[in-house]
Amino acid sequence: MSSPRKVVELFYDVVSPYSWLAFEVLCRYRNVWNIDLKFKPAYLGGVMHGSGNRPPGVVQNKFLYMKQDLKRLSEYFVIPLSPPSNPFEAMFEKGSLNAMRFVTAVAEKDKEEHVLVEKVSRELWKRIWSTDQDITEPASFTEAGLKAGLSTNEVEEILNLAKSQPIKDKLKSVTQEALDYQCFGFPCIVCHVNGKAEVFFGSDRFELMAHCIGEKWVGPQPVKPTAKM
Amino acid sequence: MSSPRKVVELFYDVVSPYSWLAFEVLCRYRNVWNIDLKFKPAYLGGVMHGSGNRPPGVVQNKFLYMKQDLKRLSEYFVIPLSPPSNPFEAMFEKGSLNAMRFVTAVAEKDKEEHVLVEKVSRELWKRIWSTDQDITEPASFTEAGLKAGLSTNEVEEILNLAKSQPIKDKLKSVTQEALDYQCFGFPCIVCHVNGKAEVFFGSDRFELMAHCIGEKWVGPQPVKPTAKM
């Protein structure tokens, strides 16, 4: 009898470029490793505030390093990541609250398969972290939703749902769940191993994570990505 | 004709546990990769202050994560790392200024081979990050020096040298060199590749680093460590 698949939860926000790297890598590995990958869209601003953390960008050298680090990682990971022209404005002034409410609403509509959550999240990441486009306006969510395969009616319905109290509450509760796992930023990857939650922060612990869940890390491209980027 | 060895500089402070991981891993790889590993003992306090960075421990969740992260990494990297009973006191209150002046003095005496710098650094790391011993008092430096193979006279001489202005200035200048590379913490690894300095922060970019210098990462133990730990 094969052993049961280990649940791996990915807490992320589409404003976070390192979350995108983790997201794509885990999407590539979910059929290679014996895991059940669960998407946990949450609000990075809430996790930073709740944990008392500061964004890396407020330290000038960290910001410069991050730019270079992301450039190298995007090439090595083969993910078309390119910083927005004004990262401070995009990440901290404009933020992602409405975007993550939209993703949360998609998740509510797509409880079974999570195919749409994956596609919509990817489209939003591509907007902010590849093509330097807005992710705060309803028109932006509509574009992302349509590209992800939703119909105009479905997008309309999800846009309305995203403004509802239950969705606001849901996003809050998933964000609180991340804080309960002692996350202080995203991506925050929670692996459930033998009844214990092993928490990994960032997109640089895959080798260690693989070791913890009894799998093997063979680099960021275990197979050719199946999802069109 | 074989290609020239690539210079890899490791900026570190023995107060930093992640620097210890990087130090041991690079010591293991220096005969596997075509690199010329150079130790750059520097002062973490100066780099944090100069870059405006804060230690990760000031965010409670980061501190808790770091504890768990180090435990997992030390097992996976096979490095006998164990936090001091009072990490805050050891790292931030007591600090490492005198320890790094001592290491800098050893480096001045050992300009050719750097064997002693390696051994003394390792002994200091073992004290603070393995056996929960002091690294601020002259008696501690003496013990570490003797274990590293120095004679009583040599230790005495180095202890005096460590208090001299040229050594204080040397430590300052290496710390400034790290800041000039835009380091904001340690370990900070600078790889000189085709006339360009590629800077890597932390002990979690070895796979990417290997890719950048045209080498292959095969995990934290490419060969059985030759140095006795």
mmCIF file of C-alpha atoms in Angstrom, chain A residues 74-175:
data_model
loop_
_atom_site.group_PDB
_atom_site.id
_atom_site.type_symbol
_atom_site.label_atom_id
_atom_site.label_comp_id
_atom_site.label_asym_id
_atom_site.label_seq_id
_atom_site.Cartn_x
_atom_site.Cartn_y
_atom_site.Cartn_z
ATOM 1 C CA SER A 74 14.088 34.051 -12.101
ATOM 2 C CA GLU A 75 16.651 32.935 -14.687
ATOM 3 C CA TYR A 76 17.650 29.849 -12.716
ATOM 4 C CA PHE A 77 14.039 28.936 -11.868
ATOM 5 C CA VAL A 78 12.862 29.800 -15.413
ATOM 6 C CA ILE A 79 10.064 32.067 -14.246
ATOM 7 C CA PRO A 80 9.563 35.303 -16.219
ATOM 8 C CA LEU A 81 9.869 37.588 -13.227
ATOM 9 C CA SER A 82 10.662 41.241 -13.849
ATOM 10 C CA PRO A 83 10.245 43.967 -11.217
ATOM 11 C CA PRO A 84 7.641 46.692 -11.710
ATOM 12 C CA SER A 85 9.050 50.094 -12.666
ATOM 13 C CA ASN A 86 8.156 51.416 -9.220
ATOM 14 C CA PRO A 87 8.350 48.468 -6.799
ATOM 15 C CA PHE A 88 7.755 50.610 -3.705
ATOM 16 C CA GLU A 89 4.548 52.031 -5.105
ATOM 17 C CA ALA A 90 3.362 48.663 -6.444
ATOM 18 C CA MET A 91 4.150 46.713 -3.286
ATOM 19 C CA PHE A 92 3.639 49.099 -0.405
ATOM 20 C CA GLU A 93 1.544 52.048 -1.551
ATOM 21 C CA LYS A 94 -0.927 50.255 -3.787
ATOM 22 C CA GLY A 95 -0.732 46.924 -1.982
ATOM 23 C CA SER A 96 -2.703 43.750 -2.513
ATOM 24 C CA LEU A 97 -5.735 43.765 -0.218
ATOM 25 C CA ASN A 98 -8.276 43.873 -3.046
ATOM 26 C CA ALA A 99 -6.273 41.427 -5.147
ATOM 27 C CA MET A 100 -6.188 38.875 -2.341
ATOM 28 C CA ARG A 101 -9.910 39.373 -1.664
ATOM 29 C CA PHE A 102 -10.465 38.608 -5.337
ATOM 30 C CA VAL A 103 -8.301 35.461 -5.136
ATOM 31 C CA THR A 104 -10.109 34.444 -1.930
ATOM 32 C CA ALA A 105 -13.439 34.823 -3.721
ATOM 33 C CA VAL A 106 -12.133 32.672 -6.586
ATOM 34 C CA ALA A 107 -11.084 30.053 -4.013
ATOM 35 C CA GLU A 108 -14.584 30.063 -2.529
ATOM 36 C CA LYS A 109 -16.122 29.473 -5.958
ATOM 37 C CA ASP A 110 -13.561 26.792 -6.805
ATOM 38 C CA LYS A 111 -13.515 24.745 -3.623
ATOM 39 C CA GLU A 112 -13.092 21.381 -5.295
ATOM 40 C CA GLU A 113 -10.224 21.585 -7.729
ATOM 41 C CA HIS A 114 -8.376 24.829 -7.092
ATOM 42 C CA VAL A 115 -7.496 24.988 -10.791
ATOM 43 C CA LEU A 116 -8.940 28.478 -11.054
ATOM 44 C CA VAL A 117 -7.167 29.762 -7.937
ATOM 45 C CA GLU A 118 -3.919 28.608 -9.479
ATOM 46 C CA LYS A 119 -4.633 30.215 -12.845
ATOM 47 C CA VAL A 120 -5.950 33.489 -11.442
ATOM 48 C CA SER A 121 -3.028 33.798 -8.984
ATOM 49 C CA ARG A 122 -0.560 33.222 -11.830
ATOM 50 C CA GLU A 123 -2.246 35.874 -13.991
ATOM 51 C CA LEU A 124 -2.056 38.403 -11.155
ATOM 52 C CA TRP A 125 1.630 37.617 -10.521
ATOM 53 C CA LYS A 126 2.300 38.035 -14.234
ATOM 54 C CA ARG A 127 0.642 41.446 -14.110
ATOM 55 C CA ILE A 128 2.557 42.891 -11.161
ATOM 56 C CA TRP A 129 5.805 40.900 -11.392
ATOM 57 C CA SER A 130 6.245 40.439 -15.120
ATOM 58 C CA THR A 131 4.416 42.983 -17.256
ATOM 59 C CA ASP A 132 4.258 45.891 -14.780
ATOM 60 C CA GLN A 133 0.468 46.161 -14.748
ATOM 61 C CA ASP A 134 -1.983 47.172 -12.044
ATOM 62 C CA ILE A 135 -3.462 44.650 -9.599
ATOM 63 C CA THR A 136 -5.716 46.974 -7.606
ATOM 64 C CA GLU A 137 -8.574 47.893 -9.951
ATOM 65 C CA PRO A 138 -11.689 45.856 -10.821
ATOM 66 C CA ALA A 139 -10.764 46.122 -14.527
ATOM 67 C CA SER A 140 -7.427 44.459 -13.742
ATOM 68 C CA PHE A 141 -9.141 41.572 -11.928
ATOM 69 C CA THR A 142 -11.517 41.202 -14.854
ATOM 70 C CA GLU A 143 -8.628 40.950 -17.313
ATOM 71 C CA ALA A 144 -6.797 38.432 -15.109
ATOM 72 C CA GLY A 145 -9.991 36.412 -14.590
ATOM 73 C CA LEU A 146 -10.778 36.265 -18.297
ATOM 74 C CA LYS A 147 -7.214 35.198 -19.124
ATOM 75 C CA ALA A 148 -7.524 32.497 -16.461
ATOM 76 C CA GLY A 149 -10.549 31.103 -18.294
ATOM 77 C CA LEU A 150 -13.464 32.591 -16.349
ATOM 78 C CA SER A 151 -16.496 33.875 -18.266
ATOM 79 C CA THR A 152 -17.555 37.535 -18.090
ATOM 80 C CA ASN A 153 -20.487 36.541 -15.888
ATOM 81 C CA GLU A 154 -18.308 34.527 -13.561
ATOM 82 C CA VAL A 155 -15.855 37.410 -13.195
ATOM 83 C CA GLU A 156 -18.725 39.775 -12.433
ATOM 84 C CA GLU A 157 -20.060 37.427 -9.772
ATOM 85 C CA ILE A 158 -16.609 36.985 -8.186
ATOM 86 C CA LEU A 159 -15.977 40.746 -8.192
ATOM 87 C CA ASN A 160 -19.185 41.195 -6.193
ATOM 88 C CA LEU A 161 -18.403 38.272 -3.906
ATOM 89 C CA ALA A 162 -14.934 39.763 -3.221
ATOM 90 C CA LYS A 163 -16.606 42.796 -1.625
ATOM 91 C CA SER A 164 -18.762 40.707 0.723
ATOM 92 C CA GLN A 165 -18.178 40.342 4.454
ATOM 93 C CA PRO A 166 -17.747 36.540 4.360
ATOM 94 C CA ILE A 167 -14.865 36.891 1.883
ATOM 95 C CA LYS A 168 -13.231 39.659 3.915
ATOM 96 C CA ASP A 169 -13.564 37.425 6.967
ATOM 97 C CA LYS A 170 -12.210 34.404 5.115
ATOM 98 C CA LEU A 171 -9.079 36.306 4.041
ATOM 99 C CA LYS A 172 -8.615 37.502 7.609
ATOM 100 C CA SER A 173 -8.938 33.984 8.970
ATOM 101 C CA VAL A 174 -6.435 32.458 6.512
ATOM 102 C CA THR A 175 -4.028 35.306 7.335
#
